[in-house]
Amino acid sequence: MSNSAPSSKLPKWMTSFGPQIIAALIVGLVLGLIAKYTGSTAEEPNGLGRFLSIIGSSYVSLLRTAVIPLIFFAVVASIANLSKVTNAARLAWQTLLWFAITALVSVTIGMLLGVVFQPGANTGQSAPADYEGKTGDWLGFLTGLVPSNFLGLGASTTIADGAATTSVSFNVLQILVVAIAVGVAALKVGKAAEPFLTFSASALAIIQKVLWWIIRVAPIGTVGLIGNAVATYGWDTIGALGKFTVAIYVGLALVLFAFYPILVRSHGLSVKQYFSGVWPAVQLGFVSRSSIGTLPLTQRVTERNLGVPSGYASFAVPLGATTKMDGCASIYPAVASVFVAQFFNIDLSFTDYILIAIVSVLGSAATAGTTGAVVMLTLTLSTLGLPLAGVGLLMAVDPIIDMGRTALNVAGQALVPTIVAKRGGILDLEMYNAARNGNPFAEDSFSDNNTNAEPVAAK
C-alpha cells in the first residue's frame, strides 16, 4: 500500500488570479452596499466608506508610482527590440493601421447605438450651473506633443483657506515623444549606445517585477475600488442616466464579444484561447480603470498567453496603452455625443457623424496621460460645436462606465499585436493554443521561449 502524504496543494481559487478578482468584486460590492446604506456619502464617508476609499486610492497610487519610468524604459527598450525584428517598419505600420480599423468600427457601433437607444431623449436632467467646459482643439493637441521638460512633468498650486497645495502631474504623451526620440537616437548612435540600451532593458525588467508584485495584490485593491464606487455613487446614479449607461455597456459588449471574436476567427485563431489568454488583464483593467496601470499584465499575457514575440509585443503593447482606446476614444464619445445632442434637442447631420468618426480615429492619442474619455469627449463636442456643458452632465456615471471602457481598451491592446503577429507569420501558435494554468505570473517554460533574441521575419 502506498503511504504517500496527502497533497498540500491549495485549491485553485486560492491561487488563481481570475477567481481571486471575482471573489474580490463580490466582497467589494457587498461592503460598498453596506457602507452606502449605513449613511456613507462622497462628502461625508463613514468609517467603512473611508476605509474602502483609502484601500482603493492607495492601490491606484501604487500602480501610478512607476508609470513614468515604466513608459520611458518600455518604449526605449521596445524600439531597441524592433531592431531584432525583420521588417520592423512594416510591423509598426500594420499596428497603427489596425489601431485605426478597430477604432473606426467601434465608433460606428457607438453612433448606431446612440441613434437606436435615444439615450438623451426625455432624461429630465440639467447641466450643472457651475460647470465650466474646457474647449479641446487640434492646435492645442499638437502643441501638447512638444515636451515642456524631459519628464513631461507639470505642477499646479491652489490656495484655499490660506494654505497652498501643490500637485504634480505628468503628460504621458510627452513622455512617449521623449522616449521615442531617445530610442531612435540610441539606435542611430550604434555600438556606443549599447550600454545605455542594456541598462534600459535591465531597468525595465526591475520595474516590471515590482509592478507585478503590486498587481499580485490586486484582489485587495479591487475590494477597495469596487466598494468605494458603490458606496459613493450607488445604484441611484446609474438609474438617473440608465439608458445612457446601458447603451455604453451594450456597445462595449458588442465590440468585445462580437467584433473582436470575428477578427480573431477571421485570422484562423481560437476565440476561446484569445479570451482565456487576455482575461486576467481585462479583469484588472475593469477594476483599476487604468490602461497604464494594467500595462505590465497586458504585456505579460500578450507574450506568454497569446504567443506574440517579446521584441514586437514590447513595442506594440506600450504604444497601445497610450493610444489604443476603443472604449474611451470610440464607443464612449460616439454614444455621449449623440446623447448630448438629443439632450439639448440639436439635430446631427450626416457630416456631424463623419466628424465624430474622424475625431475618434485620429484623436485617440489625446487620451494619453490625461483624464481619458473626458478629454476625448470634450474634443469631440467642441469639434461638432455641441454644448460643452454635456461633459459635466455625464460625469456622475463616469466612474462606473470607466470600468467597462478600460476593460475593452485592454482587450484591444492585446488583440491588435496578436493579429499583426499572426498576419506577419511570427505568432507562436503552440503557445497561443496551449492550456492556461490560470496564473499569468507563473514562471513556466514559455518564459524563455518567448524572449528569444533571434530575429523573426515578418512575411
C-alpha positions as a printed Julia matrix, in Angstrom:
459×3 Matrix{Float64}:
   0.0    0.0     0.0
   1.11   3.49   -0.68
   1.72   5.71    2.33
   2.08   8.86    0.32
   1.28  12.01    2.24
  -1.87  13.89    1.3
  -1.35  16.68   -1.17
  -0.91  20.11    0.39
  -1.77  21.87   -2.84
  -4.13  24.76   -2.26
  -7.45  24.93   -4.12
  -7.3   26.66   -7.49
  -9.5   29.55   -6.35
  -6.91  30.43   -3.7
  -4.0   30.65   -6.13
  -5.58  31.58   -9.47
  -5.7   35.28  -10.3
  -9.1   35.26  -12.03
 -11.15  33.66   -9.24
  -9.43  35.92   -6.7
 -10.52  39.01   -8.65
 -14.1   37.71   -8.95
 -14.22  36.98   -5.21
 -12.85  40.47   -4.51
 -15.53  42.01   -6.75
 -18.26  40.27   -4.73
 -16.75  41.25   -1.38
 -16.24  44.85   -2.53
 -19.82  45.06   -3.81
 -21.24  43.81   -0.51
 -19.07  46.14    1.59
 -19.9   49.07   -0.69
 -23.64  48.47   -0.33
 -23.27  48.2     3.44
 -21.38  51.5     3.53
 -23.92  53.15    1.21
 -26.95  52.12    3.24
 -25.35  52.97    6.57
 -25.08  56.62    5.58
 -21.74  56.9     3.77
 -21.59  59.64    1.11
 -18.88  61.13   -1.07
 -18.81  64.31    1.04
 -19.13  62.62    4.44
 -18.0   58.98    4.31
 -18.49  56.84    7.38
 -15.81  54.56    8.79
 -16.36  51.76    6.29
 -16.66  54.17    3.38
 -13.42  55.89    4.36
 -11.68  52.53    4.73
 -12.75  51.42    1.26
 -11.68  54.76   -0.21
  -8.23  54.52    1.37
  -7.71  50.94    0.17
  -8.79  51.77   -3.38
  -6.89  55.05   -3.72
  -3.75  53.55   -2.17
  -3.74  50.72   -4.69
  -4.18  53.11   -7.62
  -1.33  55.24   -6.21
   0.87  52.15   -6.13
   0.05  51.45   -9.77
   0.87  55.02  -10.77
   4.15  55.12   -8.85
   6.22  53.55  -11.61
   4.28  54.9   -14.6
   6.91  57.41  -15.74
   9.93  55.05  -15.68
   7.78  52.19  -16.99
   6.67  54.09  -20.09
  10.08  55.64  -20.75
  12.11  52.44  -20.48
   9.38  50.32  -22.12
   9.34  52.5   -25.23
  13.15  52.82  -25.4
  13.52  49.05  -24.99
  10.73  48.38  -27.49
  12.42  50.48  -30.17
  15.68  48.67  -29.48
  13.86  45.32  -29.71
  12.42  46.27  -33.09
  15.95  46.17  -34.44
  15.85  42.4   -33.85
  12.7   42.01  -35.95
  12.83  41.72  -39.7
  10.55  44.22  -41.46
  10.11  46.2   -38.25
   8.79  49.23  -40.14
   6.08  47.09  -41.73
   5.02  45.69  -38.35
   4.85  49.19  -36.88
   2.77  50.44  -39.8
   0.38  47.48  -39.64
  -0.04  48.03  -35.9
  -1.12  51.64  -36.43
  -3.38  50.6   -39.32
  -5.21  48.02  -37.2
  -5.48  50.53  -34.36
  -7.35  52.78  -36.82
  -9.51  49.98  -38.29
 -10.74  48.73  -34.91
 -11.34  52.32  -33.75
 -13.43  53.08  -36.85
 -15.62  50.0   -36.42
 -16.02  50.7   -32.69
 -17.08  54.34  -33.17
 -19.56  53.27  -35.86
 -21.14  50.81  -33.43
 -21.31  53.58  -30.82
 -23.07  56.02  -33.15
 -25.62  53.39  -34.24
 -26.42  52.59  -30.61
 -26.87  56.28  -29.85
 -29.42  56.55  -32.64
 -31.23  53.33  -31.66
 -31.28  53.8   -27.86
 -32.02  57.57  -27.94
 -30.3   57.88  -24.54
 -30.61  61.67  -24.31
 -34.32  61.88  -25.06
 -36.59  62.83  -22.14
 -33.93  62.39  -19.44
 -35.18  65.31  -17.36
 -31.61  66.17  -16.33
 -29.98  69.61  -16.36
 -26.34  70.58  -16.73
 -24.58  71.8   -13.56
 -24.82  75.59  -13.35
 -21.24  75.99  -12.17
 -19.67  73.76  -14.82
 -17.0   75.39  -16.99
 -16.08  73.38  -20.05
 -12.59  73.4   -21.47
 -12.51  73.58  -25.24
 -10.35  70.98  -26.9
  -8.79  71.89  -30.22
  -6.34  70.35  -32.65
  -3.81  73.17  -32.25
  -3.74  72.61  -28.5
  -3.38  68.89  -29.03
  -0.46  69.33  -31.43
   1.34  71.85  -29.23
   0.82  69.49  -26.3
   3.04  66.96  -28.06
   6.06  69.22  -27.51
   7.63  68.26  -24.16
   7.82  71.07  -21.64
  10.69  69.24  -19.92
  12.49  65.91  -20.14
   9.98  64.05  -17.97
   6.85  65.82  -19.2
   6.14  66.95  -15.64
   3.84  69.79  -14.67
   2.93  71.39  -11.36
  -0.04  73.43  -10.24
  -0.63  75.26   -6.98
  -4.01  76.07   -5.45
  -4.63  78.31   -2.45
  -7.58  77.59   -0.17
  -8.19  78.87    3.36
  -4.77  80.47    3.42
  -2.96  77.21    2.65
  -1.14  76.49   -0.61
  -1.27  72.99   -2.08
   0.96  71.94   -4.97
   0.19  68.9    -7.08
   2.5   67.34   -9.65
   1.18  65.77  -12.85
   2.78  64.26  -15.92
   1.85  64.1   -19.57
   2.2   60.54  -20.82
   2.09  61.67  -24.44
   5.09  63.96  -23.91
   6.96  61.15  -22.16
   6.16  58.96  -25.15
   7.61  61.57  -27.54
  10.81  61.88  -25.46
  11.19  58.1   -25.19
  10.73  57.61  -28.95
  13.35  60.3   -29.67
  15.82  58.75  -27.21
  15.2   55.23  -28.52
  15.68  56.19  -32.17
  18.78  58.22  -31.3
  20.23  55.25  -29.42
  19.76  53.03  -32.46
  21.41  55.64  -34.69
  24.39  56.01  -32.33
  25.04  52.29  -32.6
  27.65  50.5   -30.56
  28.33  53.44  -28.25
  24.71  53.28  -27.06
  24.76  49.56  -26.24
  25.49  50.13  -22.51
  22.54  52.52  -22.31
  20.21  50.06  -24.07
  21.39  47.27  -21.77
  20.7   49.49  -18.77
  17.25  50.35  -20.16
  16.37  46.67  -20.59
  17.6   45.91  -17.07
  15.71  48.85  -15.55
  12.54  47.81  -17.37
  12.81  44.26  -16.05
  13.18  45.56  -12.48
  10.26  47.98  -12.82
   8.04  45.29  -14.3
   8.89  42.9   -11.48
   7.91  45.5    -8.88
   4.68  46.23  -10.76
   3.87  42.53  -11.0
   4.17  42.37   -7.21
   1.75  45.29   -6.98
  -0.63  43.65   -9.43
  -0.45  40.4    -7.45
  -2.25  42.15   -4.58
  -4.9   43.43   -6.99
  -7.69  41.48   -5.21
  -7.16  43.65   -2.14
  -7.22  46.8    -4.25
 -10.3   45.5    -6.03
 -12.26  45.32   -2.78
 -11.5   48.98   -2.1
 -12.07  50.23   -5.66
 -15.41  48.5    -6.23
 -16.58  49.09   -2.68
 -15.79  52.81   -2.84
 -17.53  53.19   -6.23
 -20.72  51.57   -4.92
 -20.6   53.45   -1.6
 -20.06  56.78   -3.35
 -22.36  56.52   -6.34
 -24.75  53.7    -5.53
 -27.35  52.37   -7.94
 -29.37  55.59   -8.0
 -26.68  57.27  -10.07
 -26.91  54.57  -12.74
 -30.69  54.87  -12.71
 -30.61  58.63  -13.35
 -28.83  58.1   -16.64
 -29.78  54.46  -17.06
 -30.35  54.4   -20.81
 -27.01  56.08  -21.42
 -25.18  53.62  -19.16
 -26.93  50.65  -20.79
 -26.14  51.95  -24.29
 -22.45  52.29  -23.39
 -22.22  48.79  -21.97
 -24.11  47.27  -24.89
 -21.59  48.94  -27.22
 -18.64  47.71  -25.18
 -20.1   44.19  -25.16
 -20.71  44.2   -28.92
 -17.1   45.17  -29.61
 -15.59  42.79  -27.06
 -17.83  39.76  -27.59
 -18.84  40.15  -31.25
 -16.41  42.31  -33.24
 -13.2   41.1   -31.58
 -14.14  37.39  -31.92
 -14.89  37.96  -35.62
 -11.39  39.4   -36.06
  -9.82  36.56  -34.12
 -11.7   33.87  -36.04
 -11.1   35.51  -39.42
  -7.38  35.16  -38.76
  -7.7   31.44  -38.06
  -7.3   31.7   -34.3
  -9.32  30.21  -31.46
 -11.72  32.68  -29.85
 -11.71  30.67  -26.63
  -7.92  30.81  -26.41
  -7.93  34.56  -27.01
 -10.36  35.23  -24.18
  -8.74  32.8   -21.75
  -5.38  34.36  -22.52
  -6.35  38.02  -22.22
  -8.92  37.71  -19.43
  -6.58  38.36  -16.44
  -5.63  41.75  -17.91
  -9.27  42.55  -18.8
 -10.29  41.89  -15.21
  -7.58  44.12  -13.79
  -8.4   46.86  -16.31
 -12.04  46.72  -15.19
 -11.27  47.29  -11.52
  -8.23  49.59  -11.83
  -9.68  51.84  -14.58
  -6.13  52.38  -15.81
  -4.65  51.07  -19.07
  -1.22  52.3   -17.96
  -1.54  50.61  -14.58
  -2.57  47.37  -16.3
   0.24  47.62  -18.87
   2.65  45.12  -17.22
  -0.04  42.45  -17.04
  -1.33  43.23  -20.54
   2.15  42.77  -21.97
   2.64  39.65  -19.88
  -0.47  37.89  -21.22
   0.14  39.13  -24.78
   3.56  37.48  -24.8
   3.07  34.43  -22.62
  -0.58  33.55  -23.24
  -1.18  34.79  -26.78
   2.28  33.96  -28.15
   3.3   37.37  -29.5
   7.12  37.63  -29.71
   8.6   39.77  -26.96
  10.51  42.0   -29.36
   7.32  43.09  -31.11
   4.98  42.99  -28.09
   7.26  45.27  -26.1
   6.74  47.87  -28.83
   3.04  47.39  -29.64
   1.55  46.93  -26.16
   3.07  50.06  -24.52
   2.08  52.05  -27.61
  -1.44  50.65  -27.38
  -1.69  51.5   -23.68
  -1.39  55.19  -24.57
  -3.16  55.4   -27.93
  -5.37  52.31  -28.41
  -8.67  53.19  -26.69
 -11.71  51.53  -28.32
 -13.67  52.11  -25.1
 -12.59  55.62  -24.1
 -11.96  57.1   -27.55
 -14.52  55.33  -29.74
 -17.61  53.85  -28.07
 -17.88  56.46  -25.31
 -17.51  59.73  -27.29
 -19.8   58.38  -30.02
 -22.69  57.5   -27.7
 -22.05  60.53  -25.49
 -22.06  62.99  -28.41
 -25.4   61.66  -29.61
 -26.7   61.83  -26.03
 -25.67  65.48  -25.62
 -27.23  66.45  -28.95
 -30.5   64.74  -28.0
 -30.5   66.28  -24.54
 -30.21  69.8   -25.93
 -32.58  68.98  -28.83
 -29.92  69.51  -31.51
 -30.16  67.59  -34.77
 -26.98  65.94  -36.04
 -26.34  65.82  -39.77
 -24.58  63.07  -41.67
 -21.49  65.3   -41.75
 -21.56  65.5   -37.95
 -21.43  61.72  -37.7
 -18.48  61.67  -40.1
 -16.7   64.2   -37.87
 -17.32  62.02  -34.81
 -15.67  59.1   -36.62
 -12.67  61.17  -37.77
 -12.07  62.65  -34.33
 -12.29  59.2   -32.72
  -9.82  57.6   -35.13
  -7.28  60.42  -35.21
  -7.69  61.9   -31.75
  -7.39  58.85  -29.51
  -3.83  59.83  -28.61
  -5.32  62.84  -26.82
  -6.49  60.46  -24.08
  -2.94  59.53  -23.14
  -1.89  60.64  -19.67
  -4.93  62.88  -19.2
  -8.42  62.49  -17.84
  -9.02  59.96  -20.58
 -12.51  59.79  -22.02
 -13.47  63.19  -20.59
 -10.81  64.9   -22.71
 -11.84  62.85  -25.74
 -15.48  63.82  -25.27
 -14.54  67.49  -24.85
 -12.55  67.36  -28.08
 -15.45  65.69  -29.93
 -18.12  68.09  -28.63
 -16.04  71.17  -29.43
 -15.34  69.88  -32.94
 -19.08  69.41  -33.51
 -20.0   72.7   -31.83
 -22.18  70.97  -29.22
 -22.58  72.44  -25.72
 -19.62  71.53  -23.54
 -21.97  71.51  -20.56
 -22.77  68.0   -21.72
 -19.44  66.83  -20.28
 -20.49  67.8   -16.78
 -23.87  66.18  -17.35
 -22.24  62.76  -17.79
 -19.64  62.96  -15.02
 -21.93  61.4   -12.43
 -21.82  57.96  -14.03
 -18.29  58.24  -15.41
 -16.55  56.11  -12.73
 -18.93  53.2   -13.3
 -18.76  53.48  -17.08
 -14.98  53.84  -16.98
 -14.63  50.3   -15.65
 -16.1   48.79  -18.81
 -14.3   51.26  -21.07
 -10.89  50.36  -19.66
 -11.59  46.62  -19.85
 -12.31  46.99  -23.58
  -9.23  49.17  -24.05
  -7.02  46.48  -22.53
  -8.59  43.7   -24.61
  -7.9   45.67  -27.79
  -4.35  46.47  -26.76
  -3.62  42.74  -26.67
  -5.71  41.88  -29.73
  -4.01  44.08  -32.32
  -0.46  42.79  -31.65
  -1.83  39.25  -31.84
  -3.48  39.88  -35.21
  -0.45  41.66  -36.66
   1.87  38.9   -35.42
  -0.39  36.26  -36.99
  -0.52  38.12  -40.31
   3.25  38.52  -40.22
   3.86  34.82  -39.53
   5.62  35.44  -36.22
   2.9   34.34  -33.78
   3.8   31.33  -31.63
   0.75  29.18  -32.32
   1.82  26.46  -29.91
   1.9   28.97  -27.1
  -1.37  30.55  -28.22
  -3.16  27.19  -28.21
  -1.56  25.89  -25.0
  -3.67  25.13  -21.92
  -3.84  28.03  -19.46
  -2.63  27.5   -15.93
  -4.81  30.3   -14.57
  -1.82  32.27  -13.33
  -0.11  34.72  -15.69
   2.69  35.15  -13.14
   3.81  31.53  -13.14
   7.42  31.02  -14.2
   6.65  28.4   -16.83
   8.79  27.2   -19.71
   7.24  29.73  -22.09
   9.17  32.48  -20.32
  12.39  31.53  -22.03
  10.83  30.56  -25.34
   9.21  33.93  -25.79
  12.3   36.02  -25.15
  14.38  34.57  -27.94
  16.68  37.25  -29.24
  16.96  35.71  -32.69
  15.48  37.84  -35.49
  11.99  36.91  -36.59
  10.75  37.51  -40.09
   7.52  39.28  -40.93
   6.02  37.83  -44.09
